[in-house]
């Protein structure tokens, strides 16, 4: 369940649609993690999704990189 919630919050964060409360929750959940596995899983899934779609537009790639 926590991985699904973290994934959801990350999607909202990188989509610039996260609320202040959700961002606080995301920060708390990331700080409480014993491993980076949920974050790694999310990043792998995003990479696979973008590869399947072709490639990112440069401005979108820059925006994501800046957020990281």
PDB file of N, CA, C and O in Angstrom:
ATOM      1  N   UNK A   1       0.816  -1.201   0.000  1.00  0.00           N
ATOM      2  CA  UNK A   1       0.000   0.000   0.000  1.00  0.00           C
ATOM      3  C   UNK A   1       0.859   1.264   0.000  1.00  0.00           C
ATOM      4  O   UNK A   1       0.570   2.200  -0.715  1.00  0.00           O
ATOM      5  N   UNK A   2       1.912   1.253   0.823  1.00  0.00           N
ATOM      6  CA  UNK A   2       2.752   2.444   0.896  1.00  0.00           C
ATOM      7  C   UNK A   2       3.403   2.731  -0.453  1.00  0.00           C
ATOM      8  O   UNK A   2       3.487   3.883  -0.862  1.00  0.00           O
ATOM      9  N   UNK A   3       3.836   1.683  -1.160  1.00  0.00           N
ATOM     10  CA  UNK A   3       4.463   1.903  -2.462  1.00  0.00           C
ATOM     11  C   UNK A   3       3.482   2.540  -3.435  1.00  0.00           C
ATOM     12  O   UNK A   3       3.839   3.424  -4.202  1.00  0.00           O
ATOM     13  N   UNK A   4       2.231   2.095  -3.414  1.00  0.00           N
ATOM     14  CA  UNK A   4       1.227   2.676  -4.297  1.00  0.00           C
ATOM     15  C   UNK A   4       1.003   4.142  -3.963  1.00  0.00           C
ATOM     16  O   UNK A   4       0.846   4.972  -4.859  1.00  0.00           O
ATOM     17  N   UNK A   5       0.954   4.452  -2.689  1.00  0.00           N
ATOM     18  CA  UNK A   5       0.730   5.842  -2.272  1.00  0.00           C
ATOM     19  C   UNK A   5       1.924   6.711  -2.657  1.00  0.00           C
ATOM     20  O   UNK A   5       1.750   7.831  -3.152  1.00  0.00           O
ATOM     21  N   UNK A   6       3.125   6.210  -2.444  1.00  0.00           N
ATOM     22  CA  UNK A   6       4.320   6.965  -2.820  1.00  0.00           C
ATOM     23  C   UNK A   6       4.334   7.187  -4.328  1.00  0.00           C
ATOM     24  O   UNK A   6       4.614   8.291  -4.786  1.00  0.00           O
ATOM     25  N   UNK A   7       3.996   6.163  -5.088  1.00  0.00           N
ATOM     26  CA  UNK A   7       3.937   6.305  -6.545  1.00  0.00           C
ATOM     27  C   UNK A   7       2.928   7.373  -6.947  1.00  0.00           C
ATOM     28  O   UNK A   7       3.205   8.213  -7.803  1.00  0.00           O
ATOM     29  N   UNK A   8       1.767   7.327  -6.318  1.00  0.00           N
ATOM     30  CA  UNK A   8       0.732   8.324  -6.606  1.00  0.00           C
ATOM     31  C   UNK A   8       1.237   9.734  -6.300  1.00  0.00           C
ATOM     32  O   UNK A   8       1.076  10.656  -7.107  1.00  0.00           O
ATOM     33  N   UNK A   9       1.862   9.886  -5.143  1.00  0.00           N
ATOM     34  CA  UNK A   9       2.345  11.206  -4.744  1.00  0.00           C
ATOM     35  C   UNK A   9       3.465  11.687  -5.660  1.00  0.00           C
ATOM     36  O   UNK A   9       3.532  12.878  -6.001  1.00  0.00           O
ATOM     37  N   UNK A  10       4.338  10.778  -6.081  1.00  0.00           N
ATOM     38  CA  UNK A  10       5.398  11.156  -7.009  1.00  0.00           C
ATOM     39  C   UNK A  10       4.823  11.589  -8.358  1.00  0.00           C
ATOM     40  O   UNK A  10       5.301  12.565  -8.949  1.00  0.00           O
ATOM     41  N   UNK A  11       3.811  10.866  -8.817  1.00  0.00           N
ATOM     42  CA  UNK A  11       3.150  11.244 -10.074  1.00  0.00           C
ATOM     43  C   UNK A  11       2.589  12.666  -9.955  1.00  0.00           C
ATOM     44  O   UNK A  11       2.730  13.487 -10.867  1.00  0.00           O
ATOM     45  N   UNK A  12       1.934  12.947  -8.847  1.00  0.00           N
ATOM     46  CA  UNK A  12       1.361  14.279  -8.634  1.00  0.00           C
ATOM     47  C   UNK A  12       2.473  15.336  -8.537  1.00  0.00           C
ATOM     48  O   UNK A  12       2.341  16.429  -9.081  1.00  0.00           O
ATOM     49  N   UNK A  13       3.559  15.000  -7.853  1.00  0.00           N
ATOM     50  CA  UNK A  13       4.659  15.939  -7.674  1.00  0.00           C
ATOM     51  C   UNK A  13       5.267  16.314  -9.020  1.00  0.00           C
ATOM     52  O   UNK A  13       5.422  17.494  -9.349  1.00  0.00           O
ATOM     53  N   UNK A  14       5.638  15.304  -9.805  1.00  0.00           N
ATOM     54  CA  UNK A  14       6.281  15.577 -11.085  1.00  0.00           C
ATOM     55  C   UNK A  14       5.306  16.084 -12.129  1.00  0.00           C
ATOM     56  O   UNK A  14       5.715  16.650 -13.145  1.00  0.00           O
ATOM     57  N   UNK A  15       4.026  15.906 -11.899  1.00  0.00           N
ATOM     58  CA  UNK A  15       3.015  16.470 -12.788  1.00  0.00           C
ATOM     59  C   UNK A  15       2.602  17.875 -12.394  1.00  0.00           C
ATOM     60  O   UNK A  15       1.698  18.458 -12.971  1.00  0.00           O
ATOM     61  N   UNK A  16       3.260  18.413 -11.364  1.00  0.00           N
ATOM     62  CA  UNK A  16       2.960  19.758 -10.858  1.00  0.00           C
ATOM     63  C   UNK A  16       1.508  19.909 -10.436  1.00  0.00           C
ATOM     64  O   UNK A  16       0.909  20.976 -10.587  1.00  0.00           O
ATOM     65  N   UNK A  17       0.931  18.830  -9.916  1.00  0.00           N
ATOM     66  CA  UNK A  17      -0.460  18.904  -9.467  1.00  0.00           C
ATOM     67  C   UNK A  17      -0.614  18.491  -8.004  1.00  0.00           C
ATOM     68  O   UNK A  17      -1.724  18.280  -7.539  1.00  0.00           O
ATOM     69  N   UNK A  18       0.477  18.428  -7.296  1.00  0.00           N
ATOM     70  CA  UNK A  18       0.446  18.006  -5.892  1.00  0.00           C
ATOM     71  C   UNK A  18       0.001  19.160  -5.008  1.00  0.00           C
ATOM     72  O   UNK A  18       0.340  20.323  -5.266  1.00  0.00           O
ATOM     73  N   UNK A  19      -0.788  18.835  -4.003  1.00  0.00           N
ATOM     74  CA  UNK A  19      -1.200  19.856  -3.039  1.00  0.00           C
ATOM     75  C   UNK A  19      -0.104  20.010  -1.985  1.00  0.00           C
ATOM     76  O   UNK A  19       0.785  19.160  -1.866  1.00  0.00           O
ATOM     77  N   UNK A  20      -0.184  21.057  -1.202  1.00  0.00           N
ATOM     78  CA  UNK A  20       0.800  21.275  -0.141  1.00  0.00           C
ATOM     79  C   UNK A  20       0.757  20.130   0.868  1.00  0.00           C
ATOM     80  O   UNK A  20       1.809  19.659   1.328  1.00  0.00           O
ATOM     81  N   UNK A  21      -0.434  19.671   1.206  1.00  0.00           N
ATOM     82  CA  UNK A  21      -0.568  18.560   2.160  1.00  0.00           C
ATOM     83  C   UNK A  21       0.021  17.274   1.586  1.00  0.00           C
ATOM     84  O   UNK A  21       0.690  16.515   2.300  1.00  0.00           O
ATOM     85  N   UNK A  22      -0.212  17.026   0.303  1.00  0.00           N
ATOM     86  CA  UNK A  22       0.342  15.833  -0.340  1.00  0.00           C
ATOM     87  C   UNK A  22       1.863  15.912  -0.410  1.00  0.00           C
ATOM     88  O   UNK A  22       2.553  14.912  -0.207  1.00  0.00           O
ATOM     89  N   UNK A  23       2.389  17.087  -0.692  1.00  0.00           N
ATOM     90  CA  UNK A  23       3.841  17.246  -0.755  1.00  0.00           C
ATOM     91  C   UNK A  23       4.472  16.993   0.610  1.00  0.00           C
ATOM     92  O   UNK A  23       5.512  16.341   0.718  1.00  0.00           O
ATOM     93  N   UNK A  24       3.830  17.476   1.659  1.00  0.00           N
ATOM     94  CA  UNK A  24       4.317  17.222   3.010  1.00  0.00           C
ATOM     95  C   UNK A  24       4.273  15.723   3.300  1.00  0.00           C
ATOM     96  O   UNK A  24       5.221  15.161   3.851  1.00  0.00           O
ATOM     97  N   UNK A  25       3.174  15.069   2.916  1.00  0.00           N
ATOM     98  CA  UNK A  25       3.056  13.628   3.117  1.00  0.00           C
ATOM     99  C   UNK A  25       4.148  12.884   2.346  1.00  0.00           C
ATOM    100  O   UNK A  25       4.770  11.957   2.874  1.00  0.00           O
ATOM    101  N   UNK A  26       4.398  13.288   1.108  1.00  0.00           N
ATOM    102  CA  UNK A  26       5.439  12.651   0.307  1.00  0.00           C
ATOM    103  C   UNK A  26       6.786  12.789   0.989  1.00  0.00           C
ATOM    104  O   UNK A  26       7.531  11.811   1.114  1.00  0.00           O
ATOM    105  N   UNK A  27       7.114  13.978   1.438  1.00  0.00           N
ATOM    106  CA  UNK A  27       8.390  14.195   2.121  1.00  0.00           C
ATOM    107  C   UNK A  27       8.509  13.333   3.367  1.00  0.00           C
ATOM    108  O   UNK A  27       9.567  12.754   3.635  1.00  0.00           O
ATOM    109  N   UNK A  28       7.435  13.223   4.116  1.00  0.00           N
ATOM    110  CA  UNK A  28       7.445  12.395   5.322  1.00  0.00           C
ATOM    111  C   UNK A  28       7.622  10.917   4.982  1.00  0.00           C
ATOM    112  O   UNK A  28       8.401  10.218   5.619  1.00  0.00           O
ATOM    113  N   UNK A  29       6.895  10.461   3.976  1.00  0.00           N
ATOM    114  CA  UNK A  29       7.002   9.046   3.571  1.00  0.00           C
ATOM    115  C   UNK A  29       8.399   8.723   3.055  1.00  0.00           C
ATOM    116  O   UNK A  29       8.945   7.665   3.357  1.00  0.00           O
ATOM    117  N   UNK A  30       8.976   9.619   2.269  1.00  0.00           N
ATOM    118  CA  UNK A  30      10.327   9.383   1.766  1.00  0.00           C
ATOM    119  C   UNK A  30      11.344   9.365   2.899  1.00  0.00           C
ATOM    120  O   UNK A  30      12.271   8.546   2.894  1.00  0.00           O
ATOM    121  N   UNK A  31      11.175  10.224   3.882  1.00  0.00           N
ATOM    122  CA  UNK A  31      12.093  10.275   5.012  1.00  0.00           C
ATOM    123  C   UNK A  31      11.986   9.024   5.883  1.00  0.00           C
ATOM    124  O   UNK A  31      12.975   8.595   6.487  1.00  0.00           O
ATOM    125  N   UNK A  32      10.790   8.425   5.950  1.00  0.00           N
ATOM    126  CA  UNK A  32      10.563   7.252   6.789  1.00  0.00           C
ATOM    127  C   UNK A  32      10.993   5.945   6.124  1.00  0.00           C
ATOM    128  O   UNK A  32      11.092   4.921   6.795  1.00  0.00           O
ATOM    129  N   UNK A  33      11.255   5.974   4.838  1.00  0.00           N
ATOM    130  CA  UNK A  33      11.605   4.743   4.129  1.00  0.00           C
ATOM    131  C   UNK A  33      12.927   4.174   4.635  1.00  0.00           C
ATOM    132  O   UNK A  33      13.889   4.907   4.838  1.00  0.00           O
ATOM    133  N   UNK A  34      12.930   2.874   4.824  1.00  0.00           N
ATOM    134  CA  UNK A  34      14.157   2.198   5.230  1.00  0.00           C
ATOM    135  C   UNK A  34      15.038   1.917   4.018  1.00  0.00           C
ATOM    136  O   UNK A  34      16.251   1.783   4.146  1.00  0.00           O
ATOM    137  N   UNK A  35      14.426   1.803   2.847  1.00  0.00           N
ATOM    138  CA  UNK A  35      15.177   1.588   1.613  1.00  0.00           C
ATOM    139  C   UNK A  35      14.628   2.534   0.555  1.00  0.00           C
ATOM    140  O   UNK A  35      13.561   3.129   0.716  1.00  0.00           O
ATOM    141  N   UNK A  36      15.353   2.625  -0.527  1.00  0.00           N
ATOM    142  CA  UNK A  36      14.914   3.446  -1.655  1.00  0.00           C
ATOM    143  C   UNK A  36      14.121   2.634  -2.669  1.00  0.00           C
ATOM    144  O   UNK A  36      13.836   3.122  -3.762  1.00  0.00           O
ATOM    145  N   UNK A  37      13.751   1.399  -2.322  1.00  0.00           N
ATOM    146  CA  UNK A  37      13.081   0.503  -3.270  1.00  0.00           C
ATOM    147  C   UNK A  37      11.822   1.111  -3.879  1.00  0.00           C
ATOM    148  O   UNK A  37      11.653   1.037  -5.102  1.00  0.00           O
ATOM    149  N   UNK A  38      10.908   1.704  -3.091  1.00  0.00           N
ATOM    150  CA  UNK A  38       9.715   2.281  -3.728  1.00  0.00           C
ATOM    151  C   UNK A  38      10.057   3.382  -4.728  1.00  0.00           C
ATOM    152  O   UNK A  38       9.457   3.470  -5.798  1.00  0.00           O
ATOM    153  N   UNK A  39      11.016   4.201  -4.394  1.00  0.00           N
ATOM    154  CA  UNK A  39      11.432   5.273  -5.294  1.00  0.00           C
ATOM    155  C   UNK A  39      12.088   4.689  -6.547  1.00  0.00           C
ATOM    156  O   UNK A  39      11.811   5.126  -7.660  1.00  0.00           O
ATOM    157  N   UNK A  40      12.931   3.691  -6.364  1.00  0.00           N
ATOM    158  CA  UNK A  40      13.568   3.040  -7.505  1.00  0.00           C
ATOM    159  C   UNK A  40      12.531   2.369  -8.400  1.00  0.00           C
ATOM    160  O   UNK A  40      12.630   2.441  -9.630  1.00  0.00           O
ATOM    161  N   UNK A  41      11.556   1.702  -7.793  1.00  0.00           N
ATOM    162  CA  UNK A  41      10.495   1.055  -8.565  1.00  0.00           C
ATOM    163  C   UNK A  41       9.735   2.078  -9.402  1.00  0.00           C
ATOM    164  O   UNK A  41       9.434   1.851 -10.571  1.00  0.00           O
ATOM    165  N   UNK A  42       9.410   3.214  -8.793  1.00  0.00           N
ATOM    166  CA  UNK A  42       8.673   4.250  -9.499  1.00  0.00           C
ATOM    167  C   UNK A  42       9.494   4.795 -10.659  1.00  0.00           C
ATOM    168  O   UNK A  42       8.986   4.949 -11.771  1.00  0.00           O
ATOM    169  N   UNK A  43      10.762   5.066 -10.402  1.00  0.00           N
ATOM    170  CA  UNK A  43      11.614   5.611 -11.449  1.00  0.00           C
ATOM    171  C   UNK A  43      11.781   4.609 -12.595  1.00  0.00           C
ATOM    172  O   UNK A  43      11.760   4.996 -13.764  1.00  0.00           O
ATOM    173  N   UNK A  44      11.912   3.333 -12.287  1.00  0.00           N
ATOM    174  CA  UNK A  44      12.031   2.307 -13.323  1.00  0.00           C
ATOM    175  C   UNK A  44      10.751   2.251 -14.154  1.00  0.00           C
ATOM    176  O   UNK A  44      10.809   2.181 -15.381  1.00  0.00           O
ATOM    177  N   UNK A  45       9.609   2.286 -13.497  1.00  0.00           N
ATOM    178  CA  UNK A  45       8.333   2.252 -14.213  1.00  0.00           C
ATOM    179  C   UNK A  45       8.185   3.469 -15.123  1.00  0.00           C
ATOM    180  O   UNK A  45       7.713   3.351 -16.261  1.00  0.00           O
ATOM    181  N   UNK A  46       8.605   4.627 -14.639  1.00  0.00           N
ATOM    182  CA  UNK A  46       8.521   5.841 -15.454  1.00  0.00           C
ATOM    183  C   UNK A  46       9.438   5.735 -16.658  1.00  0.00           C
ATOM    184  O   UNK A  46       9.068   6.100 -17.770  1.00  0.00           O
ATOM    185  N   UNK A  47      10.641   5.226 -16.446  1.00  0.00           N
ATOM    186  CA  UNK A  47      11.592   5.067 -17.537  1.00  0.00           C
ATOM    187  C   UNK A  47      11.028   4.130 -18.601  1.00  0.00           C
ATOM    188  O   UNK A  47      11.095   4.420 -19.789  1.00  0.00           O
ATOM    189  N   UNK A  48      10.475   3.009 -18.169  1.00  0.00           N
ATOM    190  CA  UNK A  48       9.896   2.051 -19.100  1.00  0.00           C
ATOM    191  C   UNK A  48       8.718   2.661 -19.853  1.00  0.00           C
ATOM    192  O   UNK A  48       8.553   2.438 -21.048  1.00  0.00           O
ATOM    193  N   UNK A  49       7.898   3.438 -19.157  1.00  0.00           N
ATOM    194  CA  UNK A  49       6.755   4.086 -19.805  1.00  0.00           C
ATOM    195  C   UNK A  49       7.213   5.076 -20.866  1.00  0.00           C
ATOM    196  O   UNK A  49       6.694   5.107 -21.979  1.00  0.00           O
ATOM    197  N   UNK A  50       8.201   5.876 -20.545  1.00  0.00           N
ATOM    198  CA  UNK A  50       8.697   6.858 -21.508  1.00  0.00           C
ATOM    199  C   UNK A  50       9.392   6.201 -22.684  1.00  0.00           C
ATOM    200  O   UNK A  50       9.282   6.671 -23.801  1.00  0.00           O
ATOM    201  N   UNK A  51      10.097   5.110 -22.440  1.00  0.00           N
ATOM    202  CA  UNK A  51      10.729   4.396 -23.545  1.00  0.00           C
ATOM    203  C   UNK A  51       9.665   3.840 -24.481  1.00  0.00           C
ATOM    204  O   UNK A  51       9.830   3.864 -25.690  1.00  0.00           O
ATOM    205  N   UNK A  52       8.575   3.333 -23.912  1.00  0.00           N
ATOM    206  CA  UNK A  52       7.497   2.770 -24.724  1.00  0.00           C
ATOM    207  C   UNK A  52       6.806   3.841 -25.552  1.00  0.00           C
ATOM    208  O   UNK A  52       6.339   3.591 -26.656  1.00  0.00           O
ATOM    209  N   UNK A  53       6.745   5.050 -25.025  1.00  0.00           N
ATOM    210  CA  UNK A  53       6.079   6.152 -25.723  1.00  0.00           C
ATOM    211  C   UNK A  53       6.984   6.819 -26.749  1.00  0.00           C
ATOM    212  O   UNK A  53       6.549   7.671 -27.489  1.00  0.00           O
ATOM    213  N   UNK A  54       8.210   6.472 -26.774  1.00  0.00           N
ATOM    214  CA  UNK A  54       9.167   7.123 -27.665  1.00  0.00           C
ATOM    215  C   UNK A  54      10.200   7.836 -26.825  1.00  0.00           C
ATOM    216  O   UNK A  54      10.947   7.210 -26.119  1.00  0.00           O
ATOM    217  N   UNK A  55      10.169   9.124 -26.857  1.00  0.00           N
ATOM    218  CA  UNK A  55      11.100   9.884 -26.039  1.00  0.00           C
ATOM    219  C   UNK A  55      10.401  11.118 -25.485  1.00  0.00           C
ATOM    220  O   UNK A  55       9.387  11.553 -25.995  1.00  0.00           O
ATOM    221  N   UNK A  56      10.989  11.642 -24.450  1.00  0.00           N
ATOM    222  CA  UNK A  56      10.456  12.854 -23.839  1.00  0.00           C
ATOM    223  C   UNK A  56      10.804  14.068 -24.687  1.00  0.00           C
ATOM    224  O   UNK A  56      11.866  14.129 -25.290  1.00  0.00           O
ATOM    225  N   UNK A  57       9.911  15.009 -24.678  1.00  0.00           N
ATOM    226  CA  UNK A  57      10.238  16.301 -25.265  1.00  0.00           C
ATOM    227  C   UNK A  57      11.320  16.922 -24.385  1.00  0.00           C
ATOM    228  O   UNK A  57      11.349  16.705 -23.171  1.00  0.00           O
ATOM    229  N   UNK A  58      12.224  17.663 -24.962  1.00  0.00           N
ATOM    230  CA  UNK A  58      13.342  18.215 -24.207  1.00  0.00           C
ATOM    231  C   UNK A  58      12.874  19.072 -23.035  1.00  0.00           C
ATOM    232  O   UNK A  58      13.418  18.993 -21.949  1.00  0.00           O
ATOM    233  N   UNK A  59      11.832  19.878 -23.239  1.00  0.00           N
ATOM    234  CA  UNK A  59      11.358  20.737 -22.149  1.00  0.00           C
ATOM    235  C   UNK A  59      10.789  19.905 -21.002  1.00  0.00           C
ATOM    236  O   UNK A  59      10.977  20.241 -19.836  1.00  0.00           O
ATOM    237  N   UNK A  60      10.122  18.795 -21.315  1.00  0.00           N
ATOM    238  CA  UNK A  60       9.592  17.937 -20.263  1.00  0.00           C
ATOM    239  C   UNK A  60      10.733  17.242 -19.524  1.00  0.00           C
ATOM    240  O   UNK A  60      10.723  17.156 -18.294  1.00  0.00           O
ATOM    241  N   UNK A  61      11.734  16.773 -20.252  1.00  0.00           N
ATOM    242  CA  UNK A  61      12.891  16.137 -19.623  1.00  0.00           C
ATOM    243  C   UNK A  61      13.612  17.129 -18.716  1.00  0.00           C
ATOM    244  O   UNK A  61      14.003  16.793 -17.596  1.00  0.00           O
ATOM    245  N   UNK A  62      13.771  18.358 -19.176  1.00  0.00           N
ATOM    246  CA  UNK A  62      14.419  19.389 -18.362  1.00  0.00           C
ATOM    247  C   UNK A  62      13.612  19.693 -17.108  1.00  0.00           C
ATOM    248  O   UNK A  62      14.178  19.856 -16.024  1.00  0.00           O
ATOM    249  N   UNK A  63      12.289  19.745 -17.241  1.00  0.00           N
ATOM    250  CA  UNK A  63      11.434  20.023 -16.094  1.00  0.00           C
ATOM    251  C   UNK A  63      11.564  18.918 -15.043  1.00  0.00           C
ATOM    252  O   UNK A  63      11.710  19.193 -13.861  1.00  0.00           O
ATOM    253  N   UNK A  64      11.536  17.678 -15.484  1.00  0.00           N
ATOM    254  CA  UNK A  64      11.671  16.552 -14.549  1.00  0.00           C
ATOM    255  C   UNK A  64      13.051  16.569 -13.893  1.00  0.00           C
ATOM    256  O   UNK A  64      13.164  16.399 -12.684  1.00  0.00           O
ATOM    257  N   UNK A  65      14.067  16.790 -14.687  1.00  0.00           N
ATOM    258  CA  UNK A  65      15.421  16.848 -14.133  1.00  0.00           C
ATOM    259  C   UNK A  65      15.542  17.947 -13.091  1.00  0.00           C
ATOM    260  O   UNK A  65      16.128  17.750 -12.032  1.00  0.00           O
ATOM    261  N   UNK A  66      14.986  19.105 -13.378  1.00  0.00           N
ATOM    262  CA  UNK A  66      15.031  20.217 -12.432  1.00  0.00           C
ATOM    263  C   UNK A  66      14.309  19.890 -11.134  1.00  0.00           C
ATOM    264  O   UNK A  66      14.754  20.294 -10.054  1.00  0.00           O
ATOM    265  N   UNK A  67      13.210  19.144 -11.223  1.00  0.00           N
ATOM    266  CA  UNK A  67      12.449  18.786 -10.027  1.00  0.00           C
ATOM    267  C   UNK A  67      13.211  17.798  -9.157  1.00  0.00           C
ATOM    268  O   UNK A  67      13.085  17.817  -7.946  1.00  0.00           O
ATOM    269  N   UNK A  68      13.989  16.928  -9.788  1.00  0.00           N
ATOM    270  CA  UNK A  68      14.770  15.936  -9.046  1.00  0.00           C
ATOM    271  C   UNK A  68      15.880  16.649  -8.309  1.00  0.00           C
ATOM    272  O   UNK A  68      16.185  16.445  -7.192  1.00  0.00           O
TER     273      UNK A  68
END
